[in-house]
C-alpha cells in the first residue's frame, strides 16, 4: 500500500486552504463536542445529528429528537441538555436520536462534508480505535480541529499530534502542522491534564465549575468505537483492535 498522507487543519476558518476531495476527515473538538458525541454513541445512543444553528436544532424536538445545545460552554437557552459527556454515561439516552448544536464542533463537522470521502469524529476517549480504523483504510487523512470561534486551540491540536504519532508508521506527514503537533504531544503526553490545564477553554469550563467534564475528555481509549457520518447522522462502528 502506497504511503498515505496525513495533514492538520487548525481551524474551520482555514479549511478552504485544504483539499477535502477523497480524504477521510477526522473532526476533533476535545472540550467537549466530539468527546461528548463518542461518549453518547458509546452508551447506546442511536444516532447524533450535528446541527449548526440553535433554531433548527430546537425545531427537531417536535420530530422526536432529544435536543442538546451549548453556546460559550453553557447549556443554550431553551435546551434541557447541554454538552456534558457525563449526561450519557448512565445510558439514559440509549436508542434515542439526538440533535446537537455546539459553538464550534458542529460547525467544523458541517465544513468537513463537501467532497470528503468520509467524516469521522475523534477524541482522546477513542484515540486508538480511530487510528486503527484509519490504518485499515486506503485514504489520505485530514485532521480538522474545531478550535475556538475560528482561532487555534491547544487541546484539539494536541489531539492531532497524538493521532499523527499513532499513524506515522503508515502515513507520511503532508504539512508542518502535523510535525509540530506530534512534537508537542510527545513532549507533553506524560501529563496531558497538567499541560492542558492552561488551555483557554479549560479555564472557561473551570469558570463554569465543569471540571469533571475536562477530566473525562482527557481520558484515553475508554471506547473501542469510531463515530462516522452516514448521511446527516453520526453513528457508532465498533472497532476490534486486537
Ligand atoms: C464547542 O463546540 O465549542 C465545544 O464543544 C464547547 C463546549 O462544549 O464547551
PDB file of C-alpha atoms and ligand atoms in Angstrom:
ATOM      1  CA  UNK A   1       0.000   0.000   0.000  1.00  0.00           C
ATOM      2  CA  UNK A   2       1.454   3.382  -1.037  1.00  0.00           C
ATOM      3  CA  UNK A   3       2.117   5.613   1.945  1.00  0.00           C
ATOM      4  CA  UNK A   4      -0.915   7.721   2.613  1.00  0.00           C
ATOM      5  CA  UNK A   5      -0.692  11.318   3.745  1.00  0.00           C
ATOM      6  CA  UNK A   6      -1.916  12.989   6.936  1.00  0.00           C
ATOM      7  CA  UNK A   7      -2.300  16.741   7.446  1.00  0.00           C
ATOM      8  CA  UNK A   8      -3.761  19.052  10.095  1.00  0.00           C
ATOM      9  CA  UNK A   9      -6.181  21.987   9.699  1.00  0.00           C
ATOM     10  CA  UNK A  10      -6.134  24.140  12.851  1.00  0.00           C
ATOM     11  CA  UNK A  11      -9.490  25.907  12.449  1.00  0.00           C
ATOM     12  CA  UNK A  12     -12.697  25.843  10.357  1.00  0.00           C
ATOM     13  CA  UNK A  13     -11.619  29.312   9.194  1.00  0.00           C
ATOM     14  CA  UNK A  14      -8.644  27.652   7.416  1.00  0.00           C
ATOM     15  CA  UNK A  15     -10.462  24.666   5.881  1.00  0.00           C
ATOM     16  CA  UNK A  16     -10.638  26.396   2.466  1.00  0.00           C
ATOM     17  CA  UNK A  17      -6.849  26.072   2.298  1.00  0.00           C
ATOM     18  CA  UNK A  18      -7.109  22.270   2.405  1.00  0.00           C
ATOM     19  CA  UNK A  19      -8.222  19.817  -0.274  1.00  0.00           C
ATOM     20  CA  UNK A  20     -11.039  17.611   1.071  1.00  0.00           C
ATOM     21  CA  UNK A  21     -11.594  15.568  -2.088  1.00  0.00           C
ATOM     22  CA  UNK A  22     -11.454  11.802  -1.417  1.00  0.00           C
ATOM     23  CA  UNK A  23      -9.973  12.266   2.037  1.00  0.00           C
ATOM     24  CA  UNK A  24     -11.131  10.943   5.398  1.00  0.00           C
ATOM     25  CA  UNK A  25     -11.688  13.999   7.584  1.00  0.00           C
ATOM     26  CA  UNK A  26     -11.389  13.483  11.343  1.00  0.00           C
ATOM     27  CA  UNK A  27     -13.135  16.340  13.169  1.00  0.00           C
ATOM     28  CA  UNK A  28     -11.914  16.970  16.719  1.00  0.00           C
ATOM     29  CA  UNK A  29     -13.362  19.115  19.495  1.00  0.00           C
ATOM     30  CA  UNK A  30     -11.866  17.741  22.706  1.00  0.00           C
ATOM     31  CA  UNK A  31     -13.556  20.199  25.105  1.00  0.00           C
ATOM     32  CA  UNK A  32     -16.211  18.906  24.577  1.00  0.00           C
ATOM     33  CA  UNK A  33     -18.298  18.250  21.449  1.00  0.00           C
ATOM     34  CA  UNK A  34     -16.577  15.208  19.913  1.00  0.00           C
ATOM     35  CA  UNK A  35     -15.739  13.730  23.345  1.00  0.00           C
ATOM     36  CA  UNK A  36     -19.437  14.008  24.202  1.00  0.00           C
ATOM     37  CA  UNK A  37     -20.541  12.524  20.883  1.00  0.00           C
ATOM     38  CA  UNK A  38     -18.298   9.466  21.368  1.00  0.00           C
ATOM     39  CA  UNK A  39     -19.494   9.076  24.977  1.00  0.00           C
ATOM     40  CA  UNK A  40     -23.102   9.201  23.758  1.00  0.00           C
ATOM     41  CA  UNK A  41     -22.567   6.718  20.912  1.00  0.00           C
ATOM     42  CA  UNK A  42     -20.528   4.509  23.249  1.00  0.00           C
ATOM     43  CA  UNK A  43     -23.518   4.407  25.642  1.00  0.00           C
ATOM     44  CA  UNK A  44     -26.107   3.275  23.163  1.00  0.00           C
ATOM     45  CA  UNK A  45     -27.389   6.480  21.586  1.00  0.00           C
ATOM     46  CA  UNK A  46     -28.855   5.502  18.180  1.00  0.00           C
ATOM     47  CA  UNK A  47     -27.500   8.491  16.258  1.00  0.00           C
ATOM     48  CA  UNK A  48     -26.422  12.123  16.605  1.00  0.00           C
ATOM     49  CA  UNK A  49     -27.430  14.737  14.043  1.00  0.00           C
ATOM     50  CA  UNK A  50     -24.992  17.682  14.230  1.00  0.00           C
ATOM     51  CA  UNK A  51     -26.789  20.972  13.567  1.00  0.00           C
ATOM     52  CA  UNK A  52     -25.077  24.324  13.006  1.00  0.00           C
ATOM     53  CA  UNK A  53     -27.775  26.641  14.368  1.00  0.00           C
ATOM     54  CA  UNK A  54     -29.902  26.768  17.514  1.00  0.00           C
ATOM     55  CA  UNK A  55     -33.272  27.350  15.826  1.00  0.00           C
ATOM     56  CA  UNK A  56     -33.041  24.345  13.552  1.00  0.00           C
ATOM     57  CA  UNK A  57     -31.927  22.180  16.467  1.00  0.00           C
ATOM     58  CA  UNK A  58     -34.768  23.319  18.738  1.00  0.00           C
ATOM     59  CA  UNK A  59     -37.319  22.601  15.996  1.00  0.00           C
ATOM     60  CA  UNK A  60     -36.139  18.986  15.756  1.00  0.00           C
ATOM     61  CA  UNK A  61     -37.677  18.255  19.189  1.00  0.00           C
ATOM     62  CA  UNK A  62     -41.112  18.214  17.546  1.00  0.00           C
ATOM     63  CA  UNK A  63     -39.795  15.483  15.212  1.00  0.00           C
ATOM     64  CA  UNK A  64     -38.992  13.265  18.217  1.00  0.00           C
ATOM     65  CA  UNK A  65     -35.290  14.093  18.626  1.00  0.00           C
ATOM     66  CA  UNK A  66     -33.707  14.641  22.018  1.00  0.00           C
ATOM     67  CA  UNK A  67     -32.130  18.077  21.578  1.00  0.00           C
ATOM     68  CA  UNK A  68     -28.767  19.151  23.054  1.00  0.00           C
ATOM     69  CA  UNK A  69     -27.469  22.697  22.763  1.00  0.00           C
ATOM     70  CA  UNK A  70     -24.392  24.542  24.017  1.00  0.00           C
ATOM     71  CA  UNK A  71     -23.040  28.055  23.484  1.00  0.00           C
ATOM     72  CA  UNK A  72     -19.934  29.521  25.106  1.00  0.00           C
ATOM     73  CA  UNK A  73     -19.530  26.436  27.272  1.00  0.00           C
ATOM     74  CA  UNK A  74     -23.019  26.633  28.776  1.00  0.00           C
ATOM     75  CA  UNK A  75     -26.363  24.979  28.075  1.00  0.00           C
ATOM     76  CA  UNK A  76     -28.118  27.054  25.434  1.00  0.00           C
ATOM     77  CA  UNK A  77     -31.377  28.756  26.291  1.00  0.00           C
ATOM     78  CA  UNK A  78     -34.433  26.554  25.835  1.00  0.00           C
ATOM     79  CA  UNK A  79     -32.408  23.331  25.945  1.00  0.00           C
ATOM     80  CA  UNK A  80     -32.567  20.732  28.739  1.00  0.00           C
ATOM     81  CA  UNK A  81     -29.365  19.033  27.631  1.00  0.00           C
ATOM     82  CA  UNK A  82     -26.125  20.969  27.211  1.00  0.00           C
ATOM     83  CA  UNK A  83     -22.818  19.454  26.065  1.00  0.00           C
ATOM     84  CA  UNK A  84     -21.574  17.407  29.004  1.00  0.00           C
ATOM     85  CA  UNK A  85     -20.312  13.886  28.180  1.00  0.00           C
ATOM     86  CA  UNK A  86     -21.322  12.814  31.689  1.00  0.00           C
ATOM     87  CA  UNK A  87     -25.023  13.116  30.780  1.00  0.00           C
ATOM     88  CA  UNK A  88     -24.773   9.979  28.612  1.00  0.00           C
ATOM     89  CA  UNK A  89     -22.766   7.650  30.864  1.00  0.00           C
ATOM     90  CA  UNK A  90     -25.751   6.067  32.615  1.00  0.00           C
ATOM     91  CA  UNK A  91     -27.371   5.063  29.304  1.00  0.00           C
ATOM     92  CA  UNK A  92     -30.346   7.383  29.894  1.00  0.00           C
ATOM     93  CA  UNK A  93     -30.435   8.205  26.167  1.00  0.00           C
ATOM     94  CA  UNK A  94     -29.850   4.730  24.782  1.00  0.00           C
ATOM     95  CA  UNK A  95     -31.677   4.037  21.494  1.00  0.00           C
ATOM     96  CA  UNK A  96     -32.620   7.691  21.182  1.00  0.00           C
ATOM     97  CA  UNK A  97     -31.826  10.032  18.272  1.00  0.00           C
ATOM     98  CA  UNK A  98     -30.018  13.185  19.387  1.00  0.00           C
ATOM     99  CA  UNK A  99     -29.898  16.526  17.571  1.00  0.00           C
ATOM    100  CA  UNK A 100     -26.889  18.506  18.797  1.00  0.00           C
ATOM    101  CA  UNK A 101     -25.602  22.045  18.276  1.00  0.00           C
ATOM    102  CA  UNK A 102     -22.421  23.457  19.829  1.00  0.00           C
ATOM    103  CA  UNK A 103     -20.287  26.574  19.487  1.00  0.00           C
ATOM    104  CA  UNK A 104     -17.532  25.111  17.298  1.00  0.00           C
ATOM    105  CA  UNK A 105     -17.728  21.311  16.927  1.00  0.00           C
ATOM    106  CA  UNK A 106     -20.925  21.064  14.887  1.00  0.00           C
ATOM    107  CA  UNK A 107     -19.781  23.872  12.589  1.00  0.00           C
ATOM    108  CA  UNK A 108     -16.486  22.054  11.937  1.00  0.00           C
ATOM    109  CA  UNK A 109     -18.431  18.894  11.030  1.00  0.00           C
ATOM    110  CA  UNK A 110     -20.591  20.889   8.612  1.00  0.00           C
ATOM    111  CA  UNK A 111     -17.498  22.368   6.930  1.00  0.00           C
ATOM    112  CA  UNK A 112     -15.902  18.905   6.594  1.00  0.00           C
ATOM    113  CA  UNK A 113     -18.628  17.436   4.389  1.00  0.00           C
ATOM    114  CA  UNK A 114     -18.076  18.944   0.883  1.00  0.00           C
ATOM    115  CA  UNK A 115     -16.099  16.456  -1.238  1.00  0.00           C
ATOM    116  CA  UNK A 116     -14.712  14.358   1.605  1.00  0.00           C
ATOM    117  CA  UNK A 117     -14.850  10.555   1.317  1.00  0.00           C
ATOM    118  CA  UNK A 118     -15.716  10.009   4.987  1.00  0.00           C
ATOM    119  CA  UNK A 119     -16.217  12.244   8.026  1.00  0.00           C
ATOM    120  CA  UNK A 120     -15.280  10.824  11.422  1.00  0.00           C
ATOM    121  CA  UNK A 121     -15.312  12.424  14.860  1.00  0.00           C
ATOM    122  CA  UNK A 122     -12.249  11.891  17.007  1.00  0.00           C
ATOM    123  CA  UNK A 123     -11.463  12.292  20.694  1.00  0.00           C
ATOM    124  CA  UNK A 124      -8.934  11.037  23.245  1.00  0.00           C
ATOM    125  CA  UNK A 125     -11.614   8.692  24.613  1.00  0.00           C
ATOM    126  CA  UNK A 126     -11.463   6.672  21.350  1.00  0.00           C
ATOM    127  CA  UNK A 127      -7.991   7.604  20.047  1.00  0.00           C
ATOM    128  CA  UNK A 128      -6.648   4.099  19.303  1.00  0.00           C
ATOM    129  CA  UNK A 129      -9.906   2.938  17.672  1.00  0.00           C
ATOM    130  CA  UNK A 130      -9.729   5.885  15.254  1.00  0.00           C
ATOM    131  CA  UNK A 131      -6.038   5.290  14.474  1.00  0.00           C
ATOM    132  CA  UNK A 132      -6.686   1.583  13.944  1.00  0.00           C
ATOM    133  CA  UNK A 133      -9.584   2.306  11.583  1.00  0.00           C
ATOM    134  CA  UNK A 134      -7.655   4.908   9.551  1.00  0.00           C
ATOM    135  CA  UNK A 135      -4.765   2.485   9.143  1.00  0.00           C
ATOM    136  CA  UNK A 136      -7.205  -0.129   7.782  1.00  0.00           C
ATOM    137  CA  UNK A 137      -8.430   2.300   5.089  1.00  0.00           C
ATOM    138  CA  UNK A 138      -6.582   3.312   1.917  1.00  0.00           C
ATOM    139  CA  UNK A 139      -7.151   7.055   2.022  1.00  0.00           C
ATOM    140  CA  UNK A 140      -5.299  10.255   2.911  1.00  0.00           C
ATOM    141  CA  UNK A 141      -6.392  11.872   6.179  1.00  0.00           C
ATOM    142  CA  UNK A 142      -7.148  15.452   7.196  1.00  0.00           C
ATOM    143  CA  UNK A 143      -7.451  16.168  10.918  1.00  0.00           C
ATOM    144  CA  UNK A 144      -9.814  19.156  11.301  1.00  0.00           C
ATOM    145  CA  UNK A 145      -9.542  20.985  14.625  1.00  0.00           C
ATOM    146  CA  UNK A 146     -12.738  22.816  15.695  1.00  0.00           C
ATOM    147  CA  UNK A 147     -10.707  25.443  17.606  1.00  0.00           C
ATOM    148  CA  UNK A 148     -12.481  28.297  19.370  1.00  0.00           C
ATOM    149  CA  UNK A 149     -14.502  30.763  17.271  1.00  0.00           C
ATOM    150  CA  UNK A 150     -12.073  30.455  14.366  1.00  0.00           C
ATOM    151  CA  UNK A 151      -8.916  30.550  16.484  1.00  0.00           C
ATOM    152  CA  UNK A 152      -6.311  27.849  17.142  1.00  0.00           C
ATOM    153  CA  UNK A 153      -6.821  25.924  20.382  1.00  0.00           C
ATOM    154  CA  UNK A 154      -4.384  23.749  22.315  1.00  0.00           C
ATOM    155  CA  UNK A 155      -6.465  20.675  23.118  1.00  0.00           C
ATOM    156  CA  UNK A 156      -7.651  19.888  19.568  1.00  0.00           C
ATOM    157  CA  UNK A 157      -4.184  20.495  18.160  1.00  0.00           C
ATOM    158  CA  UNK A 158      -2.604  18.250  20.772  1.00  0.00           C
ATOM    159  CA  UNK A 159      -5.067  15.509  19.822  1.00  0.00           C
ATOM    160  CA  UNK A 160      -3.920  15.963  16.222  1.00  0.00           C
ATOM    161  CA  UNK A 161      -0.360  15.363  17.432  1.00  0.00           C
ATOM    162  CA  UNK A 162      -1.450  12.218  19.305  1.00  0.00           C
ATOM    163  CA  UNK A 163      -3.215  10.787  16.249  1.00  0.00           C
ATOM    164  CA  UNK A 164      -0.343  11.660  13.906  1.00  0.00           C
ATOM    165  CA  UNK A 165       2.028   9.971  16.337  1.00  0.00           C
ATOM    166  CA  UNK A 166      -0.014   6.737  16.084  1.00  0.00           C
ATOM    167  CA  UNK A 167      -0.257   6.960  12.283  1.00  0.00           C
ATOM    168  CA  UNK A 168       3.367   7.806  11.462  1.00  0.00           C
ATOM    169  CA  UNK A 169       4.341   4.177  10.692  1.00  0.00           C
ATOM    170  CA  UNK A 170       1.901   4.034   7.779  1.00  0.00           C
ATOM    171  CA  UNK A 171       1.395   7.692   6.823  1.00  0.00           C
ATOM    172  CA  UNK A 172       3.665  10.474   5.684  1.00  0.00           C
ATOM    173  CA  UNK A 173       3.221  13.997   7.011  1.00  0.00           C
ATOM    174  CA  UNK A 174       1.960  16.407   4.422  1.00  0.00           C
ATOM    175  CA  UNK A 175       2.251  19.585   6.467  1.00  0.00           C
ATOM    176  CA  UNK A 176       4.399  21.262   9.133  1.00  0.00           C
ATOM    177  CA  UNK A 177       1.356  21.353  11.396  1.00  0.00           C
ATOM    178  CA  UNK A 178       1.465  17.566  11.750  1.00  0.00           C
ATOM    179  CA  UNK A 179       5.175  17.640  12.582  1.00  0.00           C
ATOM    180  CA  UNK A 180       4.760  20.483  15.095  1.00  0.00           C
ATOM    181  CA  UNK A 181       1.841  18.879  16.913  1.00  0.00           C
ATOM    182  CA  UNK A 182       3.469  15.456  17.039  1.00  0.00           C
ATOM    183  CA  UNK A 183       6.430  17.085  18.789  1.00  0.00           C
ATOM    184  CA  UNK A 184       4.187  18.996  21.188  1.00  0.00           C
ATOM    185  CA  UNK A 185       2.218  15.857  22.042  1.00  0.00           C
ATOM    186  CA  UNK A 186       5.268  13.676  22.581  1.00  0.00           C
ATOM    187  CA  UNK A 187       6.843  16.214  24.915  1.00  0.00           C
ATOM    188  CA  UNK A 188       3.643  16.536  26.977  1.00  0.00           C
ATOM    189  CA  UNK A 189       1.943  13.097  26.763  1.00  0.00           C
ATOM    190  CA  UNK A 190       3.117  12.073  30.228  1.00  0.00           C
ATOM    191  CA  UNK A 191       0.974  14.865  31.743  1.00  0.00           C
ATOM    192  CA  UNK A 192      -1.781  15.832  29.294  1.00  0.00           C
ATOM    193  CA  UNK A 193      -4.053  17.157  32.052  1.00  0.00           C
ATOM    194  CA  UNK A 194      -1.257  19.296  33.535  1.00  0.00           C
ATOM    195  CA  UNK A 195      -0.326  20.748  30.165  1.00  0.00           C
ATOM    196  CA  UNK A 196      -3.926  21.385  29.072  1.00  0.00           C
ATOM    197  CA  UNK A 197      -4.962  22.964  32.361  1.00  0.00           C
ATOM    198  CA  UNK A 198      -3.604  26.196  30.856  1.00  0.00           C
ATOM    199  CA  UNK A 199      -5.807  25.882  27.727  1.00  0.00           C
ATOM    200  CA  UNK A 200      -8.201  28.832  27.329  1.00  0.00           C
ATOM    201  CA  UNK A 201     -11.326  26.665  27.057  1.00  0.00           C
ATOM    202  CA  UNK A 202     -10.291  24.552  30.038  1.00  0.00           C
ATOM    203  CA  UNK A 203     -10.195  27.799  32.026  1.00  0.00           C
ATOM    204  CA  UNK A 204     -13.573  28.818  30.588  1.00  0.00           C
ATOM    205  CA  UNK A 205     -15.099  25.491  31.693  1.00  0.00           C
ATOM    206  CA  UNK A 206     -13.451  25.754  35.106  1.00  0.00           C
ATOM    207  CA  UNK A 207     -15.129  29.150  35.485  1.00  0.00           C
ATOM    208  CA  UNK A 208     -18.421  27.324  34.928  1.00  0.00           C
ATOM    209  CA  UNK A 209     -17.475  24.635  37.516  1.00  0.00           C
ATOM    210  CA  UNK A 210     -17.287  21.986  34.790  1.00  0.00           C
ATOM    211  CA  UNK A 211     -14.012  20.337  35.862  1.00  0.00           C
ATOM    212  CA  UNK A 212     -15.375  16.775  35.773  1.00  0.00           C
ATOM    213  CA  UNK A 213     -16.004  17.098  32.040  1.00  0.00           C
ATOM    214  CA  UNK A 214     -12.374  18.093  31.453  1.00  0.00           C
ATOM    215  CA  UNK A 215     -11.094  15.004  33.295  1.00  0.00           C
ATOM    216  CA  UNK A 216     -13.411  12.800  31.245  1.00  0.00           C
ATOM    217  CA  UNK A 217     -12.403  14.406  27.926  1.00  0.00           C
ATOM    218  CA  UNK A 218      -8.712  13.732  28.691  1.00  0.00           C
ATOM    219  CA  UNK A 219      -9.264  10.039  29.447  1.00  0.00           C
ATOM    220  CA  UNK A 220      -7.613   7.730  26.901  1.00  0.00           C
ATOM    221  CA  UNK A 221      -9.322   4.912  24.978  1.00  0.00           C
ATOM    222  CA  UNK A 222     -12.489   4.406  27.024  1.00  0.00           C
ATOM    223  CA  UNK A 223     -14.386   3.329  23.900  1.00  0.00           C
ATOM    224  CA  UNK A 224     -13.451   0.976  21.056  1.00  0.00           C
ATOM    225  CA  UNK A 225     -15.762   2.622  18.560  1.00  0.00           C
ATOM    226  CA  UNK A 226     -15.451   5.208  15.829  1.00  0.00           C
ATOM    227  CA  UNK A 227     -18.065   7.891  15.190  1.00  0.00           C
ATOM    228  CA  UNK A 228     -18.859   8.068  11.478  1.00  0.00           C
ATOM    229  CA  UNK A 229     -21.157  10.337   9.473  1.00  0.00           C
ATOM    230  CA  UNK A 230     -23.735   8.396   7.464  1.00  0.00           C
ATOM    231  CA  UNK A 231     -25.883  10.866   5.576  1.00  0.00           C
ATOM    232  CA  UNK A 232     -26.599  13.588   8.132  1.00  0.00           C
ATOM    233  CA  UNK A 233     -26.280  11.284  11.174  1.00  0.00           C
ATOM    234  CA  UNK A 234     -23.270  10.231  13.229  1.00  0.00           C
ATOM    235  CA  UNK A 235     -23.417   6.558  14.148  1.00  0.00           C
ATOM    236  CA  UNK A 236     -21.096   4.221  16.046  1.00  0.00           C
ATOM    237  CA  UNK A 237     -18.995   1.472  14.458  1.00  0.00           C
ATOM    238  CA  UNK A 238     -17.327  -0.995  16.802  1.00  0.00           C
ATOM    239  CA  UNK A 239     -13.589  -1.460  16.120  1.00  0.00           C
ATOM    240  CA  UNK A 240     -11.905  -4.723  17.123  1.00  0.00           C
ATOM    241  CA  UNK A 241      -8.355  -3.505  17.755  1.00  0.00           C
ATOM    242  CA  UNK A 242      -6.852  -6.855  18.830  1.00  0.00           C
TER     243      UNK A 242
HETATM  244  C1  LIG B   1     -17.678  23.599  21.155  1.00  0.00           C
HETATM  245  O1  LIG B   1     -18.330  23.124  20.254  1.00  0.00           O
HETATM  246  O2  LIG B   1     -17.144  24.653  21.055  1.00  0.00           O
HETATM  247  C2  LIG B   1     -17.449  22.937  22.450  1.00  0.00           C
HETATM  248  O3  LIG B   1     -17.869  21.698  22.391  1.00  0.00           O
HETATM  249  C3  LIG B   1     -17.865  23.828  23.548  1.00  0.00           C
HETATM  250  C4  LIG B   1     -18.168  23.174  24.853  1.00  0.00           C
HETATM  251  O4  LIG B   1     -18.720  22.098  24.864  1.00  0.00           O
HETATM  252  O5  LIG B   1     -17.856  23.743  25.890  1.00  0.00           O
END
